PDB file of C-alpha atoms in Angstrom:
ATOM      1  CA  UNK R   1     -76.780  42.803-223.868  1.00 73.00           C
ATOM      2  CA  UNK R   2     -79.425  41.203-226.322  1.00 76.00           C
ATOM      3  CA  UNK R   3     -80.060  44.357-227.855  1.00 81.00           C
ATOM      4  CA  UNK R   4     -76.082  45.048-228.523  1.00 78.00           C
ATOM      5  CA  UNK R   5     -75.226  41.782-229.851  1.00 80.00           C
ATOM      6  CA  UNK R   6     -78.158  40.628-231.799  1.00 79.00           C
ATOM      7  CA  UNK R   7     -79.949  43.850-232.844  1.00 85.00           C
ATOM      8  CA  UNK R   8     -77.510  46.863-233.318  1.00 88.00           C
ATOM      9  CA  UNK R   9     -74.461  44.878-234.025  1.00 88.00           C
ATOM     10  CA  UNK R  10     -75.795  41.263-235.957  1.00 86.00           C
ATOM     11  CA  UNK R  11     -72.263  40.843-238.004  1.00 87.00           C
ATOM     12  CA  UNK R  12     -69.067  40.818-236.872  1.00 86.00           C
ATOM     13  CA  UNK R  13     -67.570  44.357-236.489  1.00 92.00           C
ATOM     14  CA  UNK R  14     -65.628  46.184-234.443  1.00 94.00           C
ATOM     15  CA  UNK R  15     -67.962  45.509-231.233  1.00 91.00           C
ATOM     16  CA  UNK R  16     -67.243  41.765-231.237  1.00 89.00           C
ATOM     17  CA  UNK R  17     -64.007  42.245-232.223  1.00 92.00           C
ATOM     18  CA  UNK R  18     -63.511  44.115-228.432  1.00 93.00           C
ATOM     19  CA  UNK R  19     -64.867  41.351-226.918  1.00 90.00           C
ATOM     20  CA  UNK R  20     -63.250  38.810-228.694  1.00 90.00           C
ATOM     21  CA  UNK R  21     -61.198  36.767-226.031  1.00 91.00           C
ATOM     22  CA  UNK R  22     -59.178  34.639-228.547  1.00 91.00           C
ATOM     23  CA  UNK R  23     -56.166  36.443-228.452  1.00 93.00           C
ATOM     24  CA  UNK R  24     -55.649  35.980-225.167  1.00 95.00           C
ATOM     25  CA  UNK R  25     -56.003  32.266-225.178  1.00 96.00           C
ATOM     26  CA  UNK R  26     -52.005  32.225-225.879  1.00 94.00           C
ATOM     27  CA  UNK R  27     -51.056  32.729-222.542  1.00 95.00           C
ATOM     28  CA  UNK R  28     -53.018  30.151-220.351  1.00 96.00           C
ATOM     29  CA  UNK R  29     -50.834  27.415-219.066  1.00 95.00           C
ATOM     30  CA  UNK R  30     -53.320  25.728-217.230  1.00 96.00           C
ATOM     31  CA  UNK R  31     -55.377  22.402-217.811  1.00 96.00           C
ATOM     32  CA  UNK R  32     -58.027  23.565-220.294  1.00 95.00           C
ATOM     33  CA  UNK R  33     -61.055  20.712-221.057  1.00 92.00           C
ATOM     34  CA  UNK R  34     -63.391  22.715-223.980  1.00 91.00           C
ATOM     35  CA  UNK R  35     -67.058  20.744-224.072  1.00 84.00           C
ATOM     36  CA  UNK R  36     -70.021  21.736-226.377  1.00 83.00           C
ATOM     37  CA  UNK R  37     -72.181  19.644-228.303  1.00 78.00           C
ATOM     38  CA  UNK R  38     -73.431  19.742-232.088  1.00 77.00           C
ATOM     39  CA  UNK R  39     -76.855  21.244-231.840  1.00 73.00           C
ATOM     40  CA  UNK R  40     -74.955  25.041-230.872  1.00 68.00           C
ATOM     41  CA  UNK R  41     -73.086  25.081-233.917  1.00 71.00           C
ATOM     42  CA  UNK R  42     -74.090  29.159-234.582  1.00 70.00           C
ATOM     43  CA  UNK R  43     -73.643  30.101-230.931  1.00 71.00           C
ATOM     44  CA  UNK R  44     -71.023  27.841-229.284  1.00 77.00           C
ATOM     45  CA  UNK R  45     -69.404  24.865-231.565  1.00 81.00           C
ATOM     46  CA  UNK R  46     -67.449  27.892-234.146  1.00 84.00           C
ATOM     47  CA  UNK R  47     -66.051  29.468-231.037  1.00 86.00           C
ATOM     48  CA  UNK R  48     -64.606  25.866-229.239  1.00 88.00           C
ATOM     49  CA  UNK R  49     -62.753  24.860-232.458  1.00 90.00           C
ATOM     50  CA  UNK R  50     -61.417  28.391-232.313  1.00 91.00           C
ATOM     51  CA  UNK R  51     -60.151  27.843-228.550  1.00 94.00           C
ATOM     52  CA  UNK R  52     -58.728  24.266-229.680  1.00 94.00           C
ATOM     53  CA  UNK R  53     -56.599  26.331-231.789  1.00 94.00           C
ATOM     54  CA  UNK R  54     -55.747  29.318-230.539  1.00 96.00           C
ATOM     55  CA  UNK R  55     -54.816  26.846-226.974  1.00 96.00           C
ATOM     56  CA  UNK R  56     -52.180  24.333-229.512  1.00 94.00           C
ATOM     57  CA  UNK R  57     -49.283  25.230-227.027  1.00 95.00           C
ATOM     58  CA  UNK R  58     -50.941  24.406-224.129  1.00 95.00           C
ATOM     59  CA  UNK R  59     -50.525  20.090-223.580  1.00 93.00           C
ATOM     60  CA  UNK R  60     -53.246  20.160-221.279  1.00 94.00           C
ATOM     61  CA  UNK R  61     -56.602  20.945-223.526  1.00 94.00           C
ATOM     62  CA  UNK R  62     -59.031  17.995-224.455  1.00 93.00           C
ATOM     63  CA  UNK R  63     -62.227  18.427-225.807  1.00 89.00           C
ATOM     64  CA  UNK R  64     -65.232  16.537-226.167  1.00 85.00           C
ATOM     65  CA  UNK R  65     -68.254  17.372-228.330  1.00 79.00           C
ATOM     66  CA  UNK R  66     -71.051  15.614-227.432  1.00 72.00           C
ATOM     67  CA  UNK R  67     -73.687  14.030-229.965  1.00 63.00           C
ATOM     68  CA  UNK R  68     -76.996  14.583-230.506  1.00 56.00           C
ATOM     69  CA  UNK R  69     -78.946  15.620-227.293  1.00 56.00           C
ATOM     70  CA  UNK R  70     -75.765  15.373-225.781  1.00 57.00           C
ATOM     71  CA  UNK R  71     -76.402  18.929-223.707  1.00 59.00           C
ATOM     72  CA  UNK R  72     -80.328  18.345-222.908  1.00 61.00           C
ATOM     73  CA  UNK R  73     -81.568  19.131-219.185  1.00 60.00           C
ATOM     74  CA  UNK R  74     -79.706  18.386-216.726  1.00 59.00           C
ATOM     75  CA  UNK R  75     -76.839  17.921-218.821  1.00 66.00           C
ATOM     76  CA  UNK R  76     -75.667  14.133-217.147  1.00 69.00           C
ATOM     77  CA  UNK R  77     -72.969  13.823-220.216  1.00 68.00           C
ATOM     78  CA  UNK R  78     -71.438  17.034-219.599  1.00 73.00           C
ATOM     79  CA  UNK R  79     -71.156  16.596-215.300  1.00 79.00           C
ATOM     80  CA  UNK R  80     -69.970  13.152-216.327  1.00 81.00           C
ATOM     81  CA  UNK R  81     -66.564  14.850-218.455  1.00 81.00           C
ATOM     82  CA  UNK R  82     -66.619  17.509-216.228  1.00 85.00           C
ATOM     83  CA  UNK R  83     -66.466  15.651-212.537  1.00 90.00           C
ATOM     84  CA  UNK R  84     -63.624  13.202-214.383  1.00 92.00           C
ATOM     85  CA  UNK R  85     -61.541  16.494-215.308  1.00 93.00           C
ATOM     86  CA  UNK R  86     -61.697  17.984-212.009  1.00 94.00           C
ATOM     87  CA  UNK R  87     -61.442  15.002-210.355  1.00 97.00           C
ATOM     88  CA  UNK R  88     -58.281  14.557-212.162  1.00 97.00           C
ATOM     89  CA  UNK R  89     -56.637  18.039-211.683  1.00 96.00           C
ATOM     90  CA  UNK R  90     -58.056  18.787-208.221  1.00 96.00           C
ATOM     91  CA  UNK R  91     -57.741  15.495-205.872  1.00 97.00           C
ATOM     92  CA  UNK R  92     -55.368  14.478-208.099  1.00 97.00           C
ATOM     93  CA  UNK R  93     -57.693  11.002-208.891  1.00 97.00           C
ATOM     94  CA  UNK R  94     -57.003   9.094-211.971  1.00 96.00           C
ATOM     95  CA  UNK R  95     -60.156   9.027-213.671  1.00 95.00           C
ATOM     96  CA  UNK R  96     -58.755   8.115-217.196  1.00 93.00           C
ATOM     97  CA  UNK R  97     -59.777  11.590-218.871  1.00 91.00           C
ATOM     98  CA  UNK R  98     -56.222  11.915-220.055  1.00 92.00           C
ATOM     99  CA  UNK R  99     -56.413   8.248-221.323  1.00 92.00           C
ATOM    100  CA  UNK R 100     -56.143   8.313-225.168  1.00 91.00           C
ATOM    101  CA  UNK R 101     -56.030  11.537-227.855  1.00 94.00           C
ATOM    102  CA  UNK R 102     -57.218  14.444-226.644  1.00 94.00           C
ATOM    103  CA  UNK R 103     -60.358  14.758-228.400  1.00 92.00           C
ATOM    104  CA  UNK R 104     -63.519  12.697-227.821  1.00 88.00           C
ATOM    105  CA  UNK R 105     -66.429  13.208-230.232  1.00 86.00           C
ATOM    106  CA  UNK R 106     -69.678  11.526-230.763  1.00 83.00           C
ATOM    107  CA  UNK R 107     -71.016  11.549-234.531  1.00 82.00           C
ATOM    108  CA  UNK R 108     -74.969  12.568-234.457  1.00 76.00           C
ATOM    109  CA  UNK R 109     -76.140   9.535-235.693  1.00 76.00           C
ATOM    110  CA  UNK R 110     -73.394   7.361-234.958  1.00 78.00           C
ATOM    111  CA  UNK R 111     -72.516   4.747-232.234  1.00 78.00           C
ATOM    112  CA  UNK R 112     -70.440   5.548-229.650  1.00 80.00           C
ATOM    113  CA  UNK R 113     -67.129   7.626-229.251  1.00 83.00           C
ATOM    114  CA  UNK R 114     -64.433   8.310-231.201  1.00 88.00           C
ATOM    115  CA  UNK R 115     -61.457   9.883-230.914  1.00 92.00           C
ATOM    116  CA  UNK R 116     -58.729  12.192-232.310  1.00 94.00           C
ATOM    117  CA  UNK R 117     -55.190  13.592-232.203  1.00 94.00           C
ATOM    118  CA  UNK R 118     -56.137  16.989-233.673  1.00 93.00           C
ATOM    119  CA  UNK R 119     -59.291  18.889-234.962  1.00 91.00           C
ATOM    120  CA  UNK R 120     -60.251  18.100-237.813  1.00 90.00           C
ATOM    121  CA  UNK R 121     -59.884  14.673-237.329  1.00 92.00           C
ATOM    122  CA  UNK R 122     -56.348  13.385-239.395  1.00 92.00           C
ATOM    123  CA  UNK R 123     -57.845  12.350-243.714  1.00 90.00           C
ATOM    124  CA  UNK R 124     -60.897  15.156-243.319  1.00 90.00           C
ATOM    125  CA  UNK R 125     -61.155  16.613-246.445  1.00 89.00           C
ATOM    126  CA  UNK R 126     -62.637  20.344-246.576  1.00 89.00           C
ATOM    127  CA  UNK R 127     -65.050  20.510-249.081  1.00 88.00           C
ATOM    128  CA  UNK R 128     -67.398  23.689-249.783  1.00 90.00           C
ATOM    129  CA  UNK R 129     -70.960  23.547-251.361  1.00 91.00           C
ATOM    130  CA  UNK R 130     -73.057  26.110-252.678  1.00 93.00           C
ATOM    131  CA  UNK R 131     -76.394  26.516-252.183  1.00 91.00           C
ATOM    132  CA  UNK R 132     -77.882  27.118-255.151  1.00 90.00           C
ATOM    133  CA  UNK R 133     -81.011  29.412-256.615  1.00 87.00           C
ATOM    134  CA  UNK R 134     -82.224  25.509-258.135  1.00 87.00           C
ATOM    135  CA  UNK R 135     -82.504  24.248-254.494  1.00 88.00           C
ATOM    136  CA  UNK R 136     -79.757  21.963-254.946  1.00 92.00           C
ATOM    137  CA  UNK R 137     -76.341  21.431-252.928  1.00 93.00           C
ATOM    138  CA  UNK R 138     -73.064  20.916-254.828  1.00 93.00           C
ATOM    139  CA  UNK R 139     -69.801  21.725-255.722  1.00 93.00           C
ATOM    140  CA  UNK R 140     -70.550  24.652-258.472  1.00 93.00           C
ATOM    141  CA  UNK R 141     -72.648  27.467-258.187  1.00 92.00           C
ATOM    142  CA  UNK R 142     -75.242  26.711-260.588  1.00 90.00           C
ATOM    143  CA  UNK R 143     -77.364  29.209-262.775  1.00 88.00           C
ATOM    144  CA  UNK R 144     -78.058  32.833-261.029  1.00 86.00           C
ATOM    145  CA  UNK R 145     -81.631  32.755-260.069  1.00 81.00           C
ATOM    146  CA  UNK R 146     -84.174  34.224-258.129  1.00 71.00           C
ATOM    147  CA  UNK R 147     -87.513  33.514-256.589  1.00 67.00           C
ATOM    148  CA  UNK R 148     -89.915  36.775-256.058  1.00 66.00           C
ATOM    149  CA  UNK R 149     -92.442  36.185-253.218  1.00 61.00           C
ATOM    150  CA  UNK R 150     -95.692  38.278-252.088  1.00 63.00           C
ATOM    151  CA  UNK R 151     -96.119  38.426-248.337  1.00 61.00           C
ATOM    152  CA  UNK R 152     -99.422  39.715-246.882  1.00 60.00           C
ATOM    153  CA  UNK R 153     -98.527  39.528-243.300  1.00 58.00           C
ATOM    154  CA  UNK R 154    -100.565  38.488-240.760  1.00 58.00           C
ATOM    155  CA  UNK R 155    -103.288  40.907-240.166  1.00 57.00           C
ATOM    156  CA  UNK R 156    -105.064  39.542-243.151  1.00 57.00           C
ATOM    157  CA  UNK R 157    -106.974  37.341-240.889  1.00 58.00           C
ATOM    158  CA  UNK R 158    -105.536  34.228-243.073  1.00 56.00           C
ATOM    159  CA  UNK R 159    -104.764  31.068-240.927  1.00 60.00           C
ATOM    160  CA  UNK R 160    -102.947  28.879-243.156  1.00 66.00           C
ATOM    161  CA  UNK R 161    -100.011  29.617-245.437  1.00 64.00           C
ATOM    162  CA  UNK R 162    -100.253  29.814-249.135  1.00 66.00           C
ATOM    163  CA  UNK R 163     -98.970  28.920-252.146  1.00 65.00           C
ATOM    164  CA  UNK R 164     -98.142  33.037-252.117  1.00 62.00           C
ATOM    165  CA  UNK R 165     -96.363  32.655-249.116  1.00 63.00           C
ATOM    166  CA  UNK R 166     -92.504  32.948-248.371  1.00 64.00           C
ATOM    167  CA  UNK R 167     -91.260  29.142-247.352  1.00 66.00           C
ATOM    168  CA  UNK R 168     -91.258  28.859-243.692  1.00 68.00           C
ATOM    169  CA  UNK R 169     -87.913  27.508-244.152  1.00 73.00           C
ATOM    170  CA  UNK R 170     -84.966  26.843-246.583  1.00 80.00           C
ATOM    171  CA  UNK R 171     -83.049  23.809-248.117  1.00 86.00           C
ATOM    172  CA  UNK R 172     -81.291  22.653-250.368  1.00 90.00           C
ATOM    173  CA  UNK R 173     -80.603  18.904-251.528  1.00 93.00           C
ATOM    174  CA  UNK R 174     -77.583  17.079-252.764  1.00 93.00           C
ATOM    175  CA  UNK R 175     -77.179  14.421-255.247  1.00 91.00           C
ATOM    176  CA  UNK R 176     -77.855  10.924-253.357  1.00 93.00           C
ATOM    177  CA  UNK R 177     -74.624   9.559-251.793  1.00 90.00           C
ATOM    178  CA  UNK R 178     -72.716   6.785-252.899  1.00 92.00           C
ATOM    179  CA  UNK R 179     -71.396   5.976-250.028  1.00 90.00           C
ATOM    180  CA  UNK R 180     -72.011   6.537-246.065  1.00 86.00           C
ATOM    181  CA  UNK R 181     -70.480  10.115-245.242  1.00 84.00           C
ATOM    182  CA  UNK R 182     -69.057  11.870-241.624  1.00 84.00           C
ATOM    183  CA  UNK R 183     -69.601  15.596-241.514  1.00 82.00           C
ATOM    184  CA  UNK R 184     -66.915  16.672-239.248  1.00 84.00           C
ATOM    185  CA  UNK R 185     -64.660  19.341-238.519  1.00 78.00           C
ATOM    186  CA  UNK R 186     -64.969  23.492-238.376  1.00 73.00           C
ATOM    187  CA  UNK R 187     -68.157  24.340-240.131  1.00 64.00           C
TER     188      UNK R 187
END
């Protein structure tokens, strides 16, 4: 499976497409609770908003995204939503998870929970950003650039990086804020 997905098909083609289970979301009737947490946003954050959407005739979905460490070993927050929800739809307890909007969402961060009637969250503006060739993060696309960079691999017997060396990572920075901001919503 590793191989398929990650090495012979790393973009979305006609392979994921087969797989893809959205469409069939429109049919489930049943009680639906959709959990992940913000540190999966490549693998498994995209794919719950999609579910949240694709399940908007269905009155029995919540969600909850958990904050930061929110899914760590053993995962306590998520049996916590989890035994509530079954609790609720399988012995028929009331254990409040249908109390209040149907989302629950921790900011990384932040204190405590909030909550939502819909996803984004009701006054979320979308806003895009480029990522510039300067290194900077903002609304235009800045001058074209580019950055040429001399790698001599590892059998050189060099232990530390150089000045010659690609960046072991990537980032960009934004103009200081003026005021505190919430990221939140589809990324």
């Amino acid at each position: 499976l590793w191989l398929d997905a990650f090495v012979r098909h790393p973009l979305r083609d006609s392979w994921w497409e087969e797989r893809d289970l959205t469409p069939l979301l429109s049919d489930i009737d049943i009680p639906v609770y959709l959990g992940c947490d913000w540190e999966n946003v490549p693998l498994h954050l995209p794919s719950t908003f999609a579910c949240w959407k694709a399940l908007a005739h269905n009155p029995n979905v919540r969600m909850g995204l958990l904050g930061q460490n929110g899914l760590t070993w053993p995962w306590e927050s998520l049996h916590t939503e989890a035994l509530a929800w079954f609790d609720h739809w399988l012995k028929g307890a009331d254990t409040g998870i249908l109390d209040g909007p149907p989302i629950r969402y921790v900011l990384p961060g932040a204190e405590g929970w909030h909550t939502a009637e819909q996803w984004p969250p009701a006054g979320t503006a979308h806003r895009e950003l480029a990522l510039r060739a300067d290194g900077a993060l903002a609304a235009d696309e800045g001058d074209p650039g580019s950055r040429s960079l001399i790698t001599l691999g590892s059998g050189t017997g060099r232990v530390r990086a150089s000045a010659i060396d690609p960046p072991a990572l990537l980032d960009w920075t934004s103009a200081p804020m003026e005021h505190d901001l919430d990221v939140v919503g589809d990324i």
